[in-house]
PDB file of C-alpha atoms in Angstrom:
ATOM      1  CA  UNK C   1       1.107 -10.205 -16.903  1.00 59.00           C
ATOM      2  CA  UNK C   2      -1.057  -7.747 -14.981  1.00 65.00           C
ATOM      3  CA  UNK C   3      -4.727  -8.723 -15.035  1.00 61.00           C
ATOM      4  CA  UNK C   4      -7.954  -7.012 -14.018  1.00 63.00           C
ATOM      5  CA  UNK C   5     -10.813  -9.009 -12.450  1.00 63.00           C
ATOM      6  CA  UNK C   6     -14.381  -7.759 -12.834  1.00 60.00           C
ATOM      7  CA  UNK C   7     -15.811  -8.015  -9.317  1.00 58.00           C
ATOM      8  CA  UNK C   8     -19.352  -8.517 -10.620  1.00 63.00           C
ATOM      9  CA  UNK C   9     -18.772 -11.124 -13.333  1.00 63.00           C
ATOM     10  CA  UNK C  10     -15.397 -12.638 -12.366  1.00 61.00           C
ATOM     11  CA  UNK C  11     -14.096 -12.005 -15.888  1.00 62.00           C
ATOM     12  CA  UNK C  12     -10.288 -11.694 -16.079  1.00 64.00           C
ATOM     13  CA  UNK C  13      -8.775  -9.238 -18.574  1.00 69.00           C
ATOM     14  CA  UNK C  14      -5.064  -8.769 -19.255  1.00 63.00           C
ATOM     15  CA  UNK C  15      -4.167  -5.084 -19.045  1.00 63.00           C
ATOM     16  CA  UNK C  16      -0.360  -5.149 -19.390  1.00 61.00           C
ATOM     17  CA  UNK C  17       2.407  -7.454 -20.519  1.00 60.00           C
ATOM     18  CA  UNK C  18       5.117  -8.633 -18.126  1.00 53.00           C
ATOM     19  CA  UNK C  19       7.709  -6.562 -19.951  1.00 50.00           C
ATOM     20  CA  UNK C  20       7.677  -3.073 -21.416  1.00 47.00           C
ATOM     21  CA  UNK C  21      10.113  -0.200 -21.846  1.00 47.00           C
ATOM     22  CA  UNK C  22      13.250  -0.520 -19.683  1.00 45.00           C
ATOM     23  CA  UNK C  23      12.573  -4.136 -18.763  1.00 45.00           C
ATOM     24  CA  UNK C  24      10.192  -5.974 -16.496  1.00 47.00           C
ATOM     25  CA  UNK C  25       7.192  -4.217 -15.028  1.00 51.00           C
ATOM     26  CA  UNK C  26       8.129  -6.027 -11.811  1.00 51.00           C
ATOM     27  CA  UNK C  27       4.640  -5.953 -10.331  1.00 55.00           C
ATOM     28  CA  UNK C  28       5.776  -6.183  -6.716  1.00 66.00           C
ATOM     29  CA  UNK C  29       2.996  -3.774  -5.747  1.00 81.00           C
ATOM     30  CA  UNK C  30      -0.078  -2.602  -7.627  1.00 85.00           C
ATOM     31  CA  UNK C  31      -2.512   0.246  -6.957  1.00 90.00           C
ATOM     32  CA  UNK C  32      -5.296   1.891  -8.950  1.00 89.00           C
ATOM     33  CA  UNK C  33      -6.958   5.304  -9.020  1.00 91.00           C
ATOM     34  CA  UNK C  34     -10.558   6.333  -9.681  1.00 88.00           C
ATOM     35  CA  UNK C  35      -9.809   7.006 -13.364  1.00 91.00           C
ATOM     36  CA  UNK C  36      -8.720   3.415 -13.941  1.00 88.00           C
ATOM     37  CA  UNK C  37      -4.959   4.048 -14.071  1.00 92.00           C
ATOM     38  CA  UNK C  38      -2.761   1.293 -12.621  1.00 91.00           C
ATOM     39  CA  UNK C  39       0.439   2.064 -10.706  1.00 92.00           C
ATOM     40  CA  UNK C  40       3.108  -0.590 -10.229  1.00 89.00           C
ATOM     41  CA  UNK C  41       6.687  -0.801  -8.998  1.00 85.00           C
ATOM     42  CA  UNK C  42       9.424  -1.714 -11.407  1.00 67.00           C
ATOM     43  CA  UNK C  43      12.227  -4.013 -10.309  1.00 58.00           C
ATOM     44  CA  UNK C  44      14.941  -2.531  -8.097  1.00 56.00           C
ATOM     45  CA  UNK C  45      17.334  -2.193 -11.058  1.00 58.00           C
ATOM     46  CA  UNK C  46      15.101   0.480 -12.564  1.00 71.00           C
ATOM     47  CA  UNK C  47      13.704   1.899  -9.285  1.00 84.00           C
ATOM     48  CA  UNK C  48      10.631   3.600 -10.730  1.00 89.00           C
ATOM     49  CA  UNK C  49       6.856   3.586 -10.385  1.00 92.00           C
ATOM     50  CA  UNK C  50       5.058   3.158 -13.690  1.00 90.00           C
ATOM     51  CA  UNK C  51       1.528   4.147 -14.646  1.00 92.00           C
ATOM     52  CA  UNK C  52      -0.611   2.110 -17.030  1.00 89.00           C
ATOM     53  CA  UNK C  53      -3.553   4.082 -18.388  1.00 90.00           C
ATOM     54  CA  UNK C  54      -6.906   2.442 -19.240  1.00 87.00           C
ATOM     55  CA  UNK C  55      -5.802   1.965 -22.860  1.00 86.00           C
ATOM     56  CA  UNK C  56      -2.675   0.051 -21.778  1.00 83.00           C
ATOM     57  CA  UNK C  57      -0.076   2.779 -22.378  1.00 88.00           C
ATOM     58  CA  UNK C  58       2.838   2.498 -19.909  1.00 87.00           C
ATOM     59  CA  UNK C  59       4.741   5.597 -18.747  1.00 90.00           C
ATOM     60  CA  UNK C  60       7.181   6.388 -15.945  1.00 91.00           C
ATOM     61  CA  UNK C  61       5.216   8.075 -13.170  1.00 94.00           C
ATOM     62  CA  UNK C  62       7.920   8.579 -10.521  1.00 93.00           C
ATOM     63  CA  UNK C  63      11.630   7.931 -10.202  1.00 90.00           C
ATOM     64  CA  UNK C  64      14.363   7.671 -12.778  1.00 87.00           C
ATOM     65  CA  UNK C  65      15.922  11.044 -11.937  1.00 86.00           C
ATOM     66  CA  UNK C  66      19.008  12.092 -10.028  1.00 84.00           C
ATOM     67  CA  UNK C  67      17.592  14.224  -7.193  1.00 82.00           C
ATOM     68  CA  UNK C  68      17.903  12.686  -3.720  1.00 80.00           C
ATOM     69  CA  UNK C  69      14.776  12.394  -1.611  1.00 79.00           C
ATOM     70  CA  UNK C  70      16.301  14.448   1.221  1.00 75.00           C
ATOM     71  CA  UNK C  71      16.178  17.502  -1.040  1.00 71.00           C
ATOM     72  CA  UNK C  72      12.409  17.374  -1.582  1.00 68.00           C
ATOM     73  CA  UNK C  73      11.332  17.306   2.084  1.00 61.00           C
ATOM     74  CA  UNK C  74       9.274  20.489   1.882  1.00 60.00           C
ATOM     75  CA  UNK C  75       9.858  22.277  -1.419  1.00 67.00           C
ATOM     76  CA  UNK C  76       8.773  19.400  -3.654  1.00 78.00           C
ATOM     77  CA  UNK C  77      10.004  18.407  -7.110  1.00 88.00           C
ATOM     78  CA  UNK C  78       8.750  16.693 -10.233  1.00 91.00           C
ATOM     79  CA  UNK C  79       8.229  13.024  -9.410  1.00 93.00           C
ATOM     80  CA  UNK C  80      10.314  11.903 -12.386  1.00 92.00           C
ATOM     81  CA  UNK C  81      13.285  13.999 -11.237  1.00 91.00           C
ATOM     82  CA  UNK C  82      13.866  11.931  -8.077  1.00 90.00           C
ATOM     83  CA  UNK C  83      15.894   8.784  -7.428  1.00 88.00           C
ATOM     84  CA  UNK C  84      13.435   6.589  -5.512  1.00 87.00           C
ATOM     85  CA  UNK C  85      16.144   4.500  -3.815  1.00 78.00           C
ATOM     86  CA  UNK C  86      14.467   1.084  -3.746  1.00 82.00           C
ATOM     87  CA  UNK C  87      10.680   1.595  -3.848  1.00 89.00           C
ATOM     88  CA  UNK C  88       8.844  -1.001  -1.759  1.00 91.00           C
ATOM     89  CA  UNK C  89       5.117  -0.259  -2.034  1.00 93.00           C
ATOM     90  CA  UNK C  90       2.646   2.084  -3.727  1.00 95.00           C
ATOM     91  CA  UNK C  91      -0.853   3.193  -2.686  1.00 96.00           C
ATOM     92  CA  UNK C  92      -3.355   5.652  -4.212  1.00 95.00           C
ATOM     93  CA  UNK C  93      -5.884   7.453  -2.002  1.00 93.00           C
ATOM     94  CA  UNK C  94      -9.404   8.565  -2.918  1.00 88.00           C
ATOM     95  CA  UNK C  95      -8.167  12.019  -3.993  1.00 91.00           C
ATOM     96  CA  UNK C  96      -5.597  10.657  -6.432  1.00 93.00           C
ATOM     97  CA  UNK C  97      -2.502  11.202  -4.269  1.00 96.00           C
ATOM     98  CA  UNK C  98       0.062   8.450  -4.813  1.00 97.00           C
ATOM     99  CA  UNK C  99       2.043   7.280  -1.771  1.00 97.00           C
ATOM    100  CA  UNK C 100       5.352   5.454  -2.253  1.00 95.00           C
ATOM    101  CA  UNK C 101       7.450   3.784   0.435  1.00 93.00           C
ATOM    102  CA  UNK C 102      11.209   3.640  -0.039  1.00 91.00           C
ATOM    103  CA  UNK C 103      13.945   2.467   2.311  1.00 88.00           C
ATOM    104  CA  UNK C 104      13.971   5.312   4.860  1.00 91.00           C
ATOM    105  CA  UNK C 105      10.995   7.396   3.755  1.00 92.00           C
ATOM    106  CA  UNK C 106       7.392   7.551   2.684  1.00 94.00           C
ATOM    107  CA  UNK C 107       6.747  10.091  -0.052  1.00 93.00           C
ATOM    108  CA  UNK C 108       3.631  11.338  -1.816  1.00 94.00           C
ATOM    109  CA  UNK C 109       2.975  12.519  -5.362  1.00 95.00           C
ATOM    110  CA  UNK C 110       0.121  14.996  -5.783  1.00 94.00           C
ATOM    111  CA  UNK C 111      -2.195  15.109  -8.842  1.00 92.00           C
ATOM    112  CA  UNK C 112       0.137  17.680 -10.447  1.00 93.00           C
ATOM    113  CA  UNK C 113       3.072  15.242 -10.376  1.00 93.00           C
ATOM    114  CA  UNK C 114       4.938  16.958  -7.513  1.00 93.00           C
ATOM    115  CA  UNK C 115       6.647  14.662  -5.020  1.00 92.00           C
ATOM    116  CA  UNK C 116       7.255  15.436  -1.330  1.00 91.00           C
ATOM    117  CA  UNK C 117       8.716  13.534   1.585  1.00 90.00           C
ATOM    118  CA  UNK C 118       6.095  13.218   4.349  1.00 91.00           C
ATOM    119  CA  UNK C 119       7.462  10.504   6.668  1.00 92.00           C
ATOM    120  CA  UNK C 120      11.024   9.636   7.650  1.00 92.00           C
ATOM    121  CA  UNK C 121      14.199  11.444   8.704  1.00 90.00           C
ATOM    122  CA  UNK C 122      16.618   9.276   6.703  1.00 89.00           C
ATOM    123  CA  UNK C 123      17.857   7.323   9.738  1.00 92.00           C
ATOM    124  CA  UNK C 124      17.329   3.585  10.257  1.00 94.00           C
ATOM    125  CA  UNK C 125      15.181   2.763  13.263  1.00 94.00           C
ATOM    126  CA  UNK C 126      11.676   2.355  14.619  1.00 90.00           C
ATOM    127  CA  UNK C 127       9.156   5.146  15.270  1.00 91.00           C
ATOM    128  CA  UNK C 128       8.507   6.409  18.791  1.00 90.00           C
ATOM    129  CA  UNK C 129       4.856   6.940  19.690  1.00 92.00           C
ATOM    130  CA  UNK C 130       3.875  10.599  19.634  1.00 92.00           C
ATOM    131  CA  UNK C 131       6.579  11.717  17.202  1.00 91.00           C
ATOM    132  CA  UNK C 132       5.471  13.361  13.966  1.00 90.00           C
ATOM    133  CA  UNK C 133       6.004  12.244  10.388  1.00 88.00           C
ATOM    134  CA  UNK C 134       9.264  13.882   9.298  1.00 88.00           C
ATOM    135  CA  UNK C 135      10.906  13.150  12.673  1.00 91.00           C
ATOM    136  CA  UNK C 136      10.411   9.384  12.459  1.00 93.00           C
ATOM    137  CA  UNK C 137      13.228   6.891  11.987  1.00 94.00           C
ATOM    138  CA  UNK C 138      11.995   4.069   9.752  1.00 94.00           C
ATOM    139  CA  UNK C 139      13.595   1.130   7.970  1.00 93.00           C
ATOM    140  CA  UNK C 140      12.077  -0.469   4.870  1.00 92.00           C
ATOM    141  CA  UNK C 141       8.316   0.168   5.323  1.00 93.00           C
ATOM    142  CA  UNK C 142       7.090  -2.698   3.186  1.00 90.00           C
ATOM    143  CA  UNK C 143       3.370  -1.904   3.172  1.00 93.00           C
ATOM    144  CA  UNK C 144       1.529   1.426   3.182  1.00 96.00           C
ATOM    145  CA  UNK C 145      -2.145   2.385   3.120  1.00 96.00           C
ATOM    146  CA  UNK C 146      -4.241   5.521   3.639  1.00 96.00           C
ATOM    147  CA  UNK C 147      -7.839   5.565   4.853  1.00 94.00           C
ATOM    148  CA  UNK C 148     -10.591   7.924   3.704  1.00 92.00           C
ATOM    149  CA  UNK C 149      -9.845  10.321   6.595  1.00 93.00           C
ATOM    150  CA  UNK C 150      -6.191  10.686   5.584  1.00 94.00           C
ATOM    151  CA  UNK C 151      -4.678   8.515   8.334  1.00 95.00           C
ATOM    152  CA  UNK C 152      -1.552   6.773   7.045  1.00 96.00           C
ATOM    153  CA  UNK C 153      -0.651   3.182   7.935  1.00 96.00           C
ATOM    154  CA  UNK C 154       2.710   1.536   7.310  1.00 96.00           C
ATOM    155  CA  UNK C 155       4.306  -1.740   8.365  1.00 93.00           C
ATOM    156  CA  UNK C 156       7.802  -2.921   9.176  1.00 90.00           C
ATOM    157  CA  UNK C 157       8.351  -6.622  10.004  1.00 82.00           C
ATOM    158  CA  UNK C 158       5.456  -7.693  12.285  1.00 83.00           C
ATOM    159  CA  UNK C 159       4.441  -4.221  13.447  1.00 88.00           C
ATOM    160  CA  UNK C 160       2.085  -1.582  12.061  1.00 92.00           C
ATOM    161  CA  UNK C 161       2.118   2.162  12.653  1.00 93.00           C
ATOM    162  CA  UNK C 162      -0.642   4.718  12.145  1.00 93.00           C
ATOM    163  CA  UNK C 163      -0.014   8.423  11.463  1.00 94.00           C
ATOM    164  CA  UNK C 164      -2.966  10.504  12.613  1.00 94.00           C
ATOM    165  CA  UNK C 165      -4.332  12.842   9.931  1.00 93.00           C
ATOM    166  CA  UNK C 166      -5.132  15.567  12.463  1.00 93.00           C
ATOM    167  CA  UNK C 167      -2.037  15.883  14.678  1.00 92.00           C
ATOM    168  CA  UNK C 168       0.446  13.912  12.499  1.00 91.00           C
ATOM    169  CA  UNK C 169       1.436  11.821  15.539  1.00 92.00           C
ATOM    170  CA  UNK C 170       2.409   8.163  15.209  1.00 94.00           C
ATOM    171  CA  UNK C 171       0.928   5.241  17.146  1.00 91.00           C
ATOM    172  CA  UNK C 172       2.361   1.709  17.247  1.00 88.00           C
ATOM    173  CA  UNK C 173       0.212  -1.374  16.871  1.00 85.00           C
ATOM    174  CA  UNK C 174       1.753  -4.815  17.441  1.00 73.00           C
ATOM    175  CA  UNK C 175      -0.553  -7.527  16.109  1.00 71.00           C
ATOM    176  CA  UNK C 176      -0.461 -10.800  18.032  1.00 65.00           C
ATOM    177  CA  UNK C 177       0.004 -14.221  16.506  1.00 64.00           C
ATOM    178  CA  UNK C 178       1.510 -13.195  13.163  1.00 74.00           C
ATOM    179  CA  UNK C 179       3.445 -15.969  11.405  1.00 72.00           C
ATOM    180  CA  UNK C 180       5.379 -13.639   9.097  1.00 78.00           C
ATOM    181  CA  UNK C 181       5.825 -10.004   8.148  1.00 85.00           C
ATOM    182  CA  UNK C 182       2.710  -8.063   7.238  1.00 89.00           C
ATOM    183  CA  UNK C 183       2.220  -8.888   3.542  1.00 88.00           C
ATOM    184  CA  UNK C 184      -0.631  -6.561   2.601  1.00 91.00           C
ATOM    185  CA  UNK C 185      -2.920  -3.898   4.101  1.00 93.00           C
ATOM    186  CA  UNK C 186      -6.185  -2.240   3.065  1.00 95.00           C
ATOM    187  CA  UNK C 187      -8.382   0.137   5.136  1.00 95.00           C
ATOM    188  CA  UNK C 188     -12.166   0.290   5.018  1.00 95.00           C
ATOM    189  CA  UNK C 189     -14.544   3.238   5.177  1.00 94.00           C
ATOM    190  CA  UNK C 190     -14.551   3.291   8.996  1.00 94.00           C
ATOM    191  CA  UNK C 191     -10.761   3.491   9.261  1.00 93.00           C
ATOM    192  CA  UNK C 192     -10.353  -0.143  10.300  1.00 94.00           C
ATOM    193  CA  UNK C 193      -7.350  -1.869   8.779  1.00 95.00           C
ATOM    194  CA  UNK C 194      -7.529  -5.220   7.017  1.00 95.00           C
ATOM    195  CA  UNK C 195      -4.120  -6.901   6.825  1.00 93.00           C
ATOM    196  CA  UNK C 196      -2.558 -10.283   6.130  1.00 89.00           C
ATOM    197  CA  UNK C 197       0.451 -12.357   7.042  1.00 85.00           C
ATOM    198  CA  UNK C 198       1.400 -15.530   5.144  1.00 77.00           C
ATOM    199  CA  UNK C 199      -1.333 -17.683   6.687  1.00 78.00           C
ATOM    200  CA  UNK C 200      -4.307 -15.527   7.711  1.00 85.00           C
ATOM    201  CA  UNK C 201      -6.187 -12.292   7.126  1.00 89.00           C
ATOM    202  CA  UNK C 202      -7.152  -9.995  10.004  1.00 91.00           C
ATOM    203  CA  UNK C 203      -9.070  -6.831  10.915  1.00 92.00           C
ATOM    204  CA  UNK C 204      -7.595  -4.226  13.244  1.00 91.00           C
ATOM    205  CA  UNK C 205     -10.429  -2.216  14.812  1.00 91.00           C
ATOM    206  CA  UNK C 206      -8.607   1.079  15.285  1.00 87.00           C
ATOM    207  CA  UNK C 207     -11.202   2.356  17.764  1.00 88.00           C
ATOM    208  CA  UNK C 208     -10.946  -0.526  20.231  1.00 89.00           C
ATOM    209  CA  UNK C 209      -7.426  -1.745  19.296  1.00 87.00           C
ATOM    210  CA  UNK C 210      -8.746  -5.284  18.907  1.00 88.00           C
ATOM    211  CA  UNK C 211      -7.954  -7.840  16.221  1.00 89.00           C
ATOM    212  CA  UNK C 212     -10.288 -10.325  14.543  1.00 90.00           C
ATOM    213  CA  UNK C 213      -9.182 -13.232  12.345  1.00 89.00           C
ATOM    214  CA  UNK C 214     -11.146 -13.395   9.086  1.00 91.00           C
ATOM    215  CA  UNK C 215     -12.587 -16.794   8.193  1.00 87.00           C
ATOM    216  CA  UNK C 216     -11.600 -17.611   4.612  1.00 84.00           C
ATOM    217  CA  UNK C 217     -12.970 -20.287   2.246  1.00 78.00           C
ATOM    218  CA  UNK C 218      -9.596 -22.041   1.953  1.00 74.00           C
ATOM    219  CA  UNK C 219      -8.171 -21.989   5.476  1.00 69.00           C
ATOM    220  CA  UNK C 220      -5.048 -24.007   4.638  1.00 69.00           C
ATOM    221  CA  UNK C 221      -3.809 -21.779   1.803  1.00 72.00           C
ATOM    222  CA  UNK C 222      -1.227 -19.030   2.108  1.00 79.00           C
ATOM    223  CA  UNK C 223      -2.656 -15.510   1.933  1.00 84.00           C
ATOM    224  CA  UNK C 224      -0.828 -13.352  -0.625  1.00 83.00           C
ATOM    225  CA  UNK C 225      -2.877 -10.161  -0.706  1.00 88.00           C
ATOM    226  CA  UNK C 226      -6.187  -8.492   0.057  1.00 92.00           C
ATOM    227  CA  UNK C 227      -8.154  -5.398  -0.890  1.00 92.00           C
ATOM    228  CA  UNK C 228     -11.241  -3.597   0.384  1.00 94.00           C
ATOM    229  CA  UNK C 229     -13.168  -1.906  -2.440  1.00 91.00           C
ATOM    230  CA  UNK C 230     -15.413   1.173  -2.031  1.00 91.00           C
ATOM    231  CA  UNK C 231     -18.697  -0.748  -1.652  1.00 92.00           C
ATOM    232  CA  UNK C 232     -17.277  -2.709   1.311  1.00 94.00           C
ATOM    233  CA  UNK C 233     -16.524  -5.974  -0.484  1.00 93.00           C
ATOM    234  CA  UNK C 234     -13.301  -7.718   0.525  1.00 93.00           C
ATOM    235  CA  UNK C 235     -11.123  -9.605  -1.985  1.00 90.00           C
ATOM    236  CA  UNK C 236      -8.464 -12.025  -0.707  1.00 90.00           C
ATOM    237  CA  UNK C 237      -5.841 -13.653  -2.932  1.00 86.00           C
ATOM    238  CA  UNK C 238      -4.496 -17.023  -1.793  1.00 82.00           C
ATOM    239  CA  UNK C 239      -1.807 -19.466  -2.902  1.00 75.00           C
ATOM    240  CA  UNK C 240      -4.161 -21.540  -5.017  1.00 66.00           C
ATOM    241  CA  UNK C 241      -4.297 -18.607  -7.456  1.00 70.00           C
ATOM    242  CA  UNK C 242      -7.841 -18.157  -6.189  1.00 77.00           C
ATOM    243  CA  UNK C 243      -9.377 -14.803  -5.298  1.00 82.00           C
ATOM    244  CA  UNK C 244     -12.125 -15.037  -2.691  1.00 84.00           C
ATOM    245  CA  UNK C 245     -14.892 -12.423  -2.542  1.00 87.00           C
ATOM    246  CA  UNK C 246     -16.435 -11.655   0.846  1.00 91.00           C
ATOM    247  CA  UNK C 247     -19.369  -9.417  -0.044  1.00 90.00           C
ATOM    248  CA  UNK C 248     -20.195  -6.572   2.323  1.00 91.00           C
ATOM    249  CA  UNK C 249     -17.574  -7.702   4.828  1.00 93.00           C
ATOM    250  CA  UNK C 250     -16.110  -4.230   5.417  1.00 95.00           C
ATOM    251  CA  UNK C 251     -17.545  -0.760   5.988  1.00 94.00           C
ATOM    252  CA  UNK C 252     -18.179   0.985   2.636  1.00 94.00           C
ATOM    253  CA  UNK C 253     -16.283   4.141   1.791  1.00 92.00           C
ATOM    254  CA  UNK C 254     -18.187   7.423   2.321  1.00 88.00           C
ATOM    255  CA  UNK C 255     -20.712   8.286  -0.412  1.00 77.00           C
ATOM    256  CA  UNK C 256     -20.559   4.835  -1.983  1.00 56.00           C
ATOM    257  CA  UNK C 257     -23.315   2.993  -0.153  1.00 49.00           C
TER     258      UNK C 257
END
C-alpha cells in the first residue's frame, strides 16, 4: 500500500493499493506536488511513472512509449511517448516540474506534460567538475532532488553532485563516513541538503561544505528515508517502521514561515 501520514495528528490514511493497472505500483520512489498528487515509480518491467490524484485515481504520467530519450534532448516530447529505460527516482519541485532519473540521464516533465533531457550525454561515467548538464557522463543516479532556487542534486554510489541553477555547472561532494550508498535526499529552504545512508542521517551545508550528523531518537535503527517539508520540519523513516518528526529542524521554504 501507499499511505499518507498527517504531520499534525499522526493519522495514517491509505491512498493507493499495492496493485493497479499493469501490475504492481512498485513504490520504489514517491514524490508529491502542491495539489496533492502522488508520483511513484512502477517496477522495471513496466518502466513508467504513475500519478495518483487526491481521489485515488491512478494514471500513467510518464513512460510507456517507444521514443528514446536521446531524441528529446532539446525539442521535447509528450512524457507518455518516451521509453524511460529503467527509472530510478522521481522528485517534484515547488513549481510542479517532475524530475526523473534513469540509467544515463536525468529528465524533467513540465506542467504541460512535455519531457526533456536536462542532464546526461548517454555515456557511462562520473561527472567532471565545471562541466554542464547535457555534457555529463552519469551512471544510474539513484537519488535526485531540487532546491527552491532550482539547484539540482543527484547521487551515485557514495557521492553527491550539485548542478548550479545559474551557470549549469556541476560540483562534486564526497561525504565522509558513509556506510552505504546515499539512500535518500531532501533539500531545505536554504539550499542545504539532508541525506541518509543505511545507518545515519546528515546535513550538507552547501555554503561551507561541511557535514553534520543528525541525532535521531532510535540511533541503532537503519535509516530508510527522510523528507524536509515546507515549514522546516524533518521526517525520518527508520527500520522499526517508525517515522520520527524533528520539528523546525531545517530552514523553511520561502514564503512558508
